Coordinates of C-alpha atoms in Angstrom, one line a residue:
X15 CA -19.5 18.4 11.8
X16 CA -20.8 19.7 8.4
X17 CA -24.3 19.3 7.1
X18 CA -23.2 16.4 5.0
X19 CA -20.9 14.4 7.3
X20 CA -20.1 11.9 4.6
X21 CA -18.3 14.6 2.6
X22 CA -15.9 14.9 5.5
X23 CA -15.0 11.2 5.6
X24 CA -11.5 10.2 4.3
X25 CA -11.4 6.9 2.5
X26 CA -8.7 4.4 2.3
X27 CA -7.9 1.2 0.5
X28 CA -6.4 -1.9 2.2
X29 CA -4.8 -4.2 -0.6
X30 CA -3.3 -7.6 -0.4
X31 CA -2.1 -7.8 -4.0
X32 CA -4.4 -10.9 -4.6
X33 CA -3.2 -13.2 -7.4
X34 CA -6.3 -14.2 -9.2
X35 CA -6.7 -17.5 -11.1
X36 CA -4.6 -17.5 -14.3
X37 CA -2.5 -14.5 -13.2
X38 CA 1.1 -14.3 -12.1
X39 CA 2.4 -12.4 -9.1
X40 CA 3.6 -9.6 -11.4
X41 CA 0.0 -9.2 -12.6
X42 CA -1.3 -8.9 -9.0
X43 CA 1.5 -6.2 -8.2
X44 CA 0.4 -4.2 -11.4
X45 CA -3.2 -4.5 -10.5
X46 CA -2.4 -3.1 -7.1
X47 CA -0.5 -0.2 -8.7
X48 CA -3.5 0.5 -11.0
X49 CA -5.9 0.3 -8.1
X50 CA -3.8 2.9 -6.2
X51 CA -3.9 5.1 -9.2
X52 CA -7.6 4.9 -9.5
X53 CA -8.2 5.3 -5.8
X54 CA -6.2 8.6 -5.9
X55 CA -8.2 9.7 -8.8
X56 CA -11.5 9.0 -6.9
X57 CA -10.3 11.1 -3.9
X58 CA -9.1 8.3 -1.6
X59 CA -6.3 9.6 0.7
X60 CA -4.4 6.5 1.8
X61 CA -3.4 3.2 0.4
X62 CA -2.5 0.4 2.8
X63 CA -1.0 -2.9 2.0
X64 CA -0.9 -5.9 4.4
X65 CA 2.0 -8.3 4.8
X66 CA 1.3 -11.9 4.3
X67 CA 3.7 -14.8 3.8
X68 CA 3.5 -18.4 2.4
X69 CA 0.1 -17.7 0.7
X70 CA 0.1 -18.8 -3.0
X71 CA -2.6 -16.3 -3.9
X72 CA -1.2 -13.2 -2.2
X73 CA 1.8 -11.2 -3.5
X74 CA 2.2 -8.7 -0.7
X75 CA 5.0 -10.4 1.2
X76 CA 7.6 -7.5 0.6
X77 CA 5.2 -4.7 1.7
X78 CA 7.7 -1.8 1.9
X79 CA 8.9 -2.7 -1.7
X80 CA 5.3 -2.7 -3.0
X81 CA 4.5 0.5 -1.3
X82 CA 7.4 2.2 -3.1
X83 CA 6.0 0.9 -6.3
X84 CA 2.6 2.4 -5.4
X85 CA 4.2 5.7 -4.3
X86 CA 6.1 6.0 -7.5
X87 CA 3.0 5.5 -9.6
X88 CA 0.9 8.1 -7.6
X89 CA 1.2 11.8 -6.8
X90 CA -0.4 12.5 -3.4
X91 CA -1.8 9.3 -2.1
X92 CA -0.4 8.5 1.4
X93 CA 0.9 4.9 1.8
X94 CA 1.3 2.6 4.7
X95 CA 1.5 -1.0 5.8
X96 CA -1.5 -2.5 7.4
X97 CA 0.8 -4.8 9.4
X98 CA 4.4 -5.7 9.6
X99 CA 5.2 -9.1 11.0
X100 CA 8.0 -8.2 13.5
X101 CA 9.1 -11.7 14.1
X102 CA 10.1 -11.9 10.4
X103 CA 12.2 -8.7 10.3
X104 CA 14.8 -6.8 12.3
X105 CA 13.2 -3.6 13.8
X106 CA 16.2 -1.7 12.5
X107 CA 15.5 -2.8 8.9
X108 CA 11.9 -1.9 9.2
X109 CA 12.9 1.5 10.4
X110 CA 15.3 1.9 7.6
X111 CA 12.9 0.8 4.9
X112 CA 10.1 3.0 6.0
X113 CA 12.5 5.9 6.8
X114 CA 13.8 5.6 3.2
X115 CA 10.2 5.6 1.8
X116 CA 9.4 8.7 3.9
X117 CA 12.6 10.4 2.5
X118 CA 11.6 9.5 -1.1
X119 CA 8.0 10.4 -0.7
X120 CA 7.8 13.2 1.8
X121 CA 4.5 13.6 3.8
X122 CA 3.2 10.4 2.2
X123 CA 4.3 7.6 4.5

């Protein structure tokens, strides 16, 4: 461990694409993209999104789609899902979605 152990820590963001009062889901999605861009600039290494459904203030129900949006807007930030609700998706579809993301954004998923 180095003299300054905190300098060796890799930081991540976990985002839910929260829809704040007066905003539309598109605003929340764009704010998530902007947050990812800022996080990358600040030296963060990974951006996670969590899947939630039937919550009027959270826009992260289509996590793999949002992660593609984030990856397209950043250059090196690694992306990942903080959780995939397996009862809601076919395992094959999940593998295909994340496999496609890994093909589009090598070494970032």
